[in-house]
Short mmCIF file of C-alpha atoms in Angstrom, two decimals:
data_model
loop_
_atom_site.label_atom_id
_atom_site.label_comp_id
_atom_site.label_asym_id
_atom_site.label_seq_id
_atom_site.Cartn_x
_atom_site.Cartn_y
_atom_site.Cartn_z
CA UNK A 1 -14.11 11.58 48.08
CA UNK A 2 -10.86 12.22 46.13
CA UNK A 3 -10.99 11.01 42.16
CA UNK A 4 -8.03 10.98 39.92
CA UNK A 5 -7.33 12.88 36.78
CA UNK A 6 -8.03 11.62 34.39
CA UNK A 7 -5.22 12.47 31.93
CA UNK A 8 -5.37 10.44 28.35
CA UNK A 9 -7.13 13.06 26.38
CA UNK A 10 -4.48 15.62 28.17
CA UNK A 11 -2.22 13.06 27.30
CA UNK A 12 -3.61 13.11 23.88
CA UNK A 13 -3.55 16.92 23.68
CA UNK A 14 -0.22 17.46 24.68
CA UNK A 15 0.69 14.93 21.70
CA UNK A 16 -1.49 16.94 18.96
CA UNK A 17 0.20 19.83 19.77
CA UNK A 18 3.09 19.00 19.69
CA UNK A 19 2.91 17.26 16.33
CA UNK A 20 1.49 19.46 15.06
CA UNK A 21 4.93 21.55 16.22
CA UNK A 22 7.07 19.24 14.01
CA UNK A 23 4.14 18.84 11.18
CA UNK A 24 5.38 23.47 10.84
CA UNK A 25 9.23 22.70 11.48
CA UNK A 26 8.77 20.48 8.56
CA UNK A 27 7.55 22.78 6.75
CA UNK A 28 9.46 24.93 7.02
CA UNK A 29 12.77 22.50 6.51
CA UNK A 30 11.56 21.66 3.10
CA UNK A 31 11.13 25.00 2.14
CA UNK A 32 8.07 27.11 -0.96
CA UNK A 33 6.80 24.03 -2.90
CA UNK A 34 6.10 24.44 -6.44
CA UNK A 35 3.73 21.91 -8.85
CA UNK A 36 3.16 18.41 -8.15
CA UNK A 37 5.32 18.58 -4.95
CA UNK A 38 3.31 21.52 -3.72
CA UNK A 39 0.24 19.37 -4.01
CA UNK A 40 1.14 15.86 -2.58
CA UNK A 41 3.01 17.31 0.62
CA UNK A 42 -0.50 18.17 2.59
CA UNK A 43 -0.48 18.78 6.49
CA UNK A 44 -1.66 14.40 6.87
CA UNK A 45 1.44 13.57 4.17
CA UNK A 46 3.94 15.53 6.42
CA UNK A 47 2.33 13.29 9.73
CA UNK A 48 3.16 9.62 7.48
CA UNK A 49 6.42 10.95 7.05
CA UNK A 50 7.29 12.08 10.26
CA UNK A 51 5.14 9.48 11.63
CA UNK A 52 7.44 7.15 10.31
CA UNK A 53 10.61 8.74 11.18
CA UNK A 54 9.16 8.56 14.56
CA UNK A 55 8.23 12.48 14.15
CA UNK A 56 12.46 13.36 13.25
CA UNK A 57 12.13 15.74 11.46
CA UNK A 58 15.77 15.56 9.87
CA UNK A 59 14.75 11.96 8.93
CA UNK A 60 10.83 12.96 8.33
CA UNK A 61 12.93 16.10 5.68
CA UNK A 62 15.64 13.56 4.21
CA UNK A 63 12.81 11.01 3.72
CA UNK A 64 10.61 12.99 2.13
CA UNK A 65 12.87 14.82 -0.22
CA UNK A 66 14.15 11.52 -1.18
CA UNK A 67 10.12 11.00 -2.43
CA UNK A 68 10.29 14.42 -3.73
CA UNK A 69 12.78 13.75 -6.17
CA UNK A 70 11.75 10.23 -6.72
CA UNK A 71 7.77 11.32 -7.43
CA UNK A 72 9.69 13.64 -9.88
CA UNK A 73 11.76 10.97 -12.51
CA UNK A 74 9.21 8.28 -11.17
CA UNK A 75 5.75 10.43 -12.36
CA UNK A 76 3.30 6.77 -10.41
CA UNK A 77 0.46 8.90 -11.22
CA UNK A 78 1.33 9.42 -14.83
CA UNK A 79 0.69 5.53 -14.67
CA UNK A 80 -2.18 4.78 -16.25
CA UNK A 81 -3.71 1.13 -16.01
CA UNK A 82 -3.77 0.68 -20.00
CA UNK A 83 0.23 0.34 -19.58
CA UNK A 84 0.13 -2.24 -17.16
CA UNK A 85 -2.70 -3.85 -17.35
CA UNK A 86 -1.19 -7.39 -18.73
CA UNK A 87 -0.50 -7.34 -14.63
CA UNK A 88 -3.19 -7.88 -13.90
CA UNK A 89 -4.80 -10.57 -16.13
CA UNK A 90 -4.37 -12.86 -13.91
CA UNK A 91 -5.86 -11.27 -10.83
CA UNK A 92 -2.04 -11.84 -8.99
CA UNK A 93 -2.72 -8.61 -7.52
CA UNK A 94 -5.90 -6.29 -6.70
CA UNK A 95 -8.65 -4.32 -4.97
CA UNK A 96 -10.61 -6.47 -3.10
CA UNK A 97 -14.15 -5.63 -2.89
CA UNK A 98 -15.03 -5.18 0.58
CA UNK A 99 -13.31 -3.44 3.34
CA UNK A 100 -11.39 -4.38 6.69
CA UNK A 101 -12.92 -4.44 9.78
CA UNK A 102 -12.45 -0.90 10.15
CA UNK A 103 -13.06 0.56 6.31
CA UNK A 104 -9.34 0.05 5.53
CA UNK A 105 -9.03 -0.28 1.53
CA UNK A 106 -7.83 -4.44 1.37
CA UNK A 107 -5.46 -5.54 -1.28
CA UNK A 108 -4.97 -9.28 -2.35
CA UNK A 109 -1.70 -10.21 -3.81
CA UNK A 110 -1.51 -13.90 -4.84
CA UNK A 111 2.62 -14.03 -6.13
CA UNK A 112 1.51 -17.83 -7.63
CA UNK A 113 -0.57 -16.10 -10.77
CA UNK A 114 2.70 -14.08 -11.90
CA UNK A 115 2.62 -14.13 -15.30
CA UNK A 116 4.97 -11.43 -16.72
CA UNK A 117 9.28 -11.19 -16.63
CA UNK A 118 9.50 -7.12 -16.64
CA UNK A 119 10.56 -6.04 -13.39
CA UNK A 120 10.27 -2.16 -14.42
CA UNK A 121 6.82 -3.18 -15.55
CA UNK A 122 5.83 -4.84 -12.57
CA UNK A 123 7.25 -2.10 -10.09
CA UNK A 124 4.77 -0.15 -12.50
CA UNK A 125 2.02 -2.22 -10.97
CA UNK A 126 3.63 -3.14 -7.47
CA UNK A 127 3.18 -6.93 -7.47
CA UNK A 128 5.06 -8.92 -5.04
CA UNK A 129 7.16 -11.78 -7.67
CA UNK A 130 9.72 -14.28 -5.92
CA UNK A 131 12.87 -12.49 -7.17
CA UNK A 132 15.10 -11.01 -4.37
CA UNK A 133 15.47 -7.83 -6.67
CA UNK A 134 12.09 -7.33 -7.85
CA UNK A 135 10.69 -7.88 -3.66
CA UNK A 136 13.84 -5.66 -2.60
CA UNK A 137 12.79 -2.48 -4.92
CA UNK A 138 8.30 -3.08 -4.82
CA UNK A 139 9.30 -3.10 0.03
CA UNK A 140 12.10 -0.22 -1.27
CA UNK A 141 9.05 1.82 -2.70
CA UNK A 142 6.50 1.40 -0.44
CA UNK A 143 8.94 1.60 3.13
CA UNK A 144 10.35 4.46 1.80
CA UNK A 145 7.88 6.57 -0.26
CA UNK A 146 4.54 5.35 0.64
CA UNK A 147 4.84 5.37 4.23
CA UNK A 148 2.59 5.23 7.42
CA UNK A 149 -0.18 3.36 4.49
CA UNK A 150 -0.13 -0.01 5.14
CA UNK A 151 -1.86 -1.24 8.42
CA UNK A 152 -0.80 -4.89 8.79
CA UNK A 153 0.09 -7.27 5.97
CA UNK A 154 -1.47 -10.91 6.15
CA UNK A 155 0.34 -13.35 4.56
CA UNK A 156 -1.60 -16.43 5.23
CA UNK A 157 -0.43 -19.81 5.05
CA UNK A 158 2.83 -19.43 2.45
CA UNK A 159 4.22 -22.34 1.16
CA UNK A 160 7.73 -23.79 2.90
CA UNK A 161 9.94 -22.67 1.07
CA UNK A 162 8.59 -19.25 1.10
CA UNK A 163 10.60 -19.13 5.11
CA UNK A 164 13.73 -19.32 3.08
CA UNK A 165 12.49 -16.35 0.89
CA UNK A 166 11.36 -14.67 3.78
CA UNK A 167 14.26 -14.39 5.79
CA UNK A 168 16.47 -11.96 3.43
CA UNK A 169 13.34 -9.93 1.91
CA UNK A 170 13.19 -9.37 6.52
CA UNK A 171 15.79 -7.39 6.32
CA UNK A 172 15.20 -5.01 3.39
CA UNK A 173 12.41 -4.06 5.72
CA UNK A 174 12.78 -0.91 8.61
CA UNK A 175 11.12 -1.94 12.23
CA UNK A 176 8.30 -0.54 12.20
CA UNK A 177 7.18 -2.22 8.12
CA UNK A 178 8.37 -5.56 9.71
CA UNK A 179 5.49 -5.35 13.40
CA UNK A 180 3.67 -4.92 10.74
CA UNK A 181 3.90 -8.27 8.96
CA UNK A 182 1.68 -10.82 9.98
CA UNK A 183 2.00 -14.96 9.23
CA UNK A 184 -1.29 -16.64 9.72
CA UNK A 185 -1.20 -21.02 9.25
CA UNK A 186 -4.40 -22.40 9.41
CA UNK A 187 -3.44 -24.72 11.68
CA UNK A 188 -2.74 -21.92 14.43
CA UNK A 189 -5.38 -20.34 16.56
CA UNK A 190 -3.47 -17.20 17.90
CA UNK A 191 -2.91 -16.01 13.54
CA UNK A 192 -6.26 -16.80 12.28
CA UNK A 193 -7.83 -14.81 16.21
CA UNK A 194 -5.79 -12.55 14.93
CA UNK A 195 -6.38 -12.25 10.54
CA UNK A 196 -10.25 -12.91 12.32
CA UNK A 197 -10.08 -9.71 14.30
CA UNK A 198 -9.41 -7.40 11.21
CA UNK A 199 -11.56 -9.28 9.38
CA UNK A 200 -15.65 -10.56 8.17
CA UNK A 201 -15.90 -14.23 7.94
CA UNK A 202 -18.56 -13.47 5.13
CA UNK A 203 -15.51 -11.29 3.02
CA UNK A 204 -12.76 -13.35 3.19
CA UNK A 205 -12.40 -15.75 0.20
CA UNK A 206 -12.12 -19.58 0.95
CA UNK A 207 -8.51 -19.52 0.19
CA UNK A 208 -8.08 -17.24 2.86
CA UNK A 209 -9.62 -18.54 4.92
CA UNK A 210 -13.59 -16.99 4.51
CA UNK A 211 -15.69 -18.06 2.96
CA UNK A 212 -16.37 -15.98 0.75
CA UNK A 213 -15.74 -17.11 -3.19
CA UNK A 214 -12.52 -15.85 -4.38
CA UNK A 215 -13.71 -14.50 -8.04
CA UNK A 216 -11.27 -11.99 -9.85
CA UNK A 217 -13.35 -10.76 -12.66
CA UNK A 218 -10.43 -8.95 -15.11
CA UNK A 219 -12.49 -7.22 -16.82
CA UNK A 220 -14.57 -5.20 -14.06
CA UNK A 221 -11.26 -4.84 -12.48
CA UNK A 222 -10.50 -2.35 -15.26
CA UNK A 223 -13.45 -0.49 -15.85
CA UNK A 224 -12.33 -0.01 -11.63
CA UNK A 225 -9.07 0.82 -12.52
CA UNK A 226 -9.32 3.09 -15.34
CA UNK A 227 -11.98 5.08 -13.67
CA UNK A 228 -9.16 5.48 -10.86
CA UNK A 229 -7.05 6.72 -13.68
CA UNK A 230 -9.63 9.96 -14.75
CA UNK A 231 -10.11 11.21 -11.10
CA UNK A 232 -5.97 10.66 -10.09
CA UNK A 233 -5.98 12.61 -14.13
CA UNK A 234 -8.50 15.22 -12.81
CA UNK A 235 -6.73 15.65 -9.48
CA UNK A 236 -3.06 15.70 -11.21
CA UNK A 237 -4.42 18.44 -13.91
CA UNK A 238 -3.58 15.96 -16.89
CA UNK A 239 -7.04 15.01 -18.54
CA UNK A 240 -5.80 15.51 -21.60
CA UNK A 241 -2.58 13.62 -22.08
CA UNK A 242 -4.73 10.71 -20.40
CA UNK A 243 -7.23 11.18 -23.10
CA UNK A 244 -4.58 11.13 -25.15
CA UNK A 245 -3.05 7.61 -24.26
CA UNK A 246 -6.66 5.51 -23.57
CA UNK A 247 -8.13 7.41 -27.17
CA UNK A 248 -8.52 3.99 -28.62
CA UNK A 249 -8.04 2.00 -24.72
CA UNK A 250 -11.26 2.90 -22.77
CA UNK A 251 -13.29 0.49 -21.30
CA UNK A 252 -13.51 -3.09 -22.04
CA UNK A 253 -10.81 -2.24 -24.50
CA UNK A 254 -8.45 -1.59 -22.68
CA UNK A 255 -8.74 -5.21 -20.96
CA UNK A 256 -6.73 -7.81 -22.08
CA UNK A 257 -9.63 -10.90 -22.40
CA UNK A 258 -10.27 -12.16 -18.75
CA UNK A 259 -8.82 -15.46 -17.42
CA UNK A 260 -10.13 -18.14 -14.45
CA UNK A 261 -8.02 -16.43 -11.61
CA UNK A 262 -10.48 -18.26 -8.62
CA UNK A 263 -7.72 -21.00 -7.38
CA UNK A 264 -5.77 -21.40 -4.95
CA UNK A 265 -3.96 -17.95 -3.05
CA UNK A 266 -0.11 -17.85 -2.98
#
């Protein structure tokens, strides 16, 4: 009796070995690092940049070097919640209290709840606002400096005017990011089924085709963000600076009064 050899595990082992080799090659190409750049450039980080550039070391190196320069100038790790809390008043973008079927974090974005005009502060808050410039800047930051962090993006029942907007924005996306963007329309069973393959109906808000009630509590979310600030400060090693920054802005004081944001998602 003949038995076909299962090449799947063998291929996976080969891929793993090749990937480890590429990671080591990228490390060598980047050279010695120090400070926060050293903390940022973990093996997982190298893997994401390589994956984003189809495991081309030269392209991944260029991409990562640009991120290191951007992080050095922009210092995203130092952004504290009290500095951008006003951007979150309406719940236009927030971390959901549920995960997808694979246990991944879910962000809910509702651009129709836009409440500010400062593009710089919106970038710090990482919202997605209608103006083309801010959309382009957001896309550039996310795909160039946070590669392979997005699993999938669902655009649920977008208004017709968005179609014209999308025709412009899609040219800012690289091919891999573009493939992750999915449009979902309530009357299109295939798109709805795709979304449900990622989420449990019991968790999804009714505004997104699920059964849960959408309720954004800004004060509660602010407390969660402040806890994240403290964890980030401990990781990056600037607790004292954070303590000075949030002095007088801790706890509920850091959050403006909550607003009723249970309106239909945009």
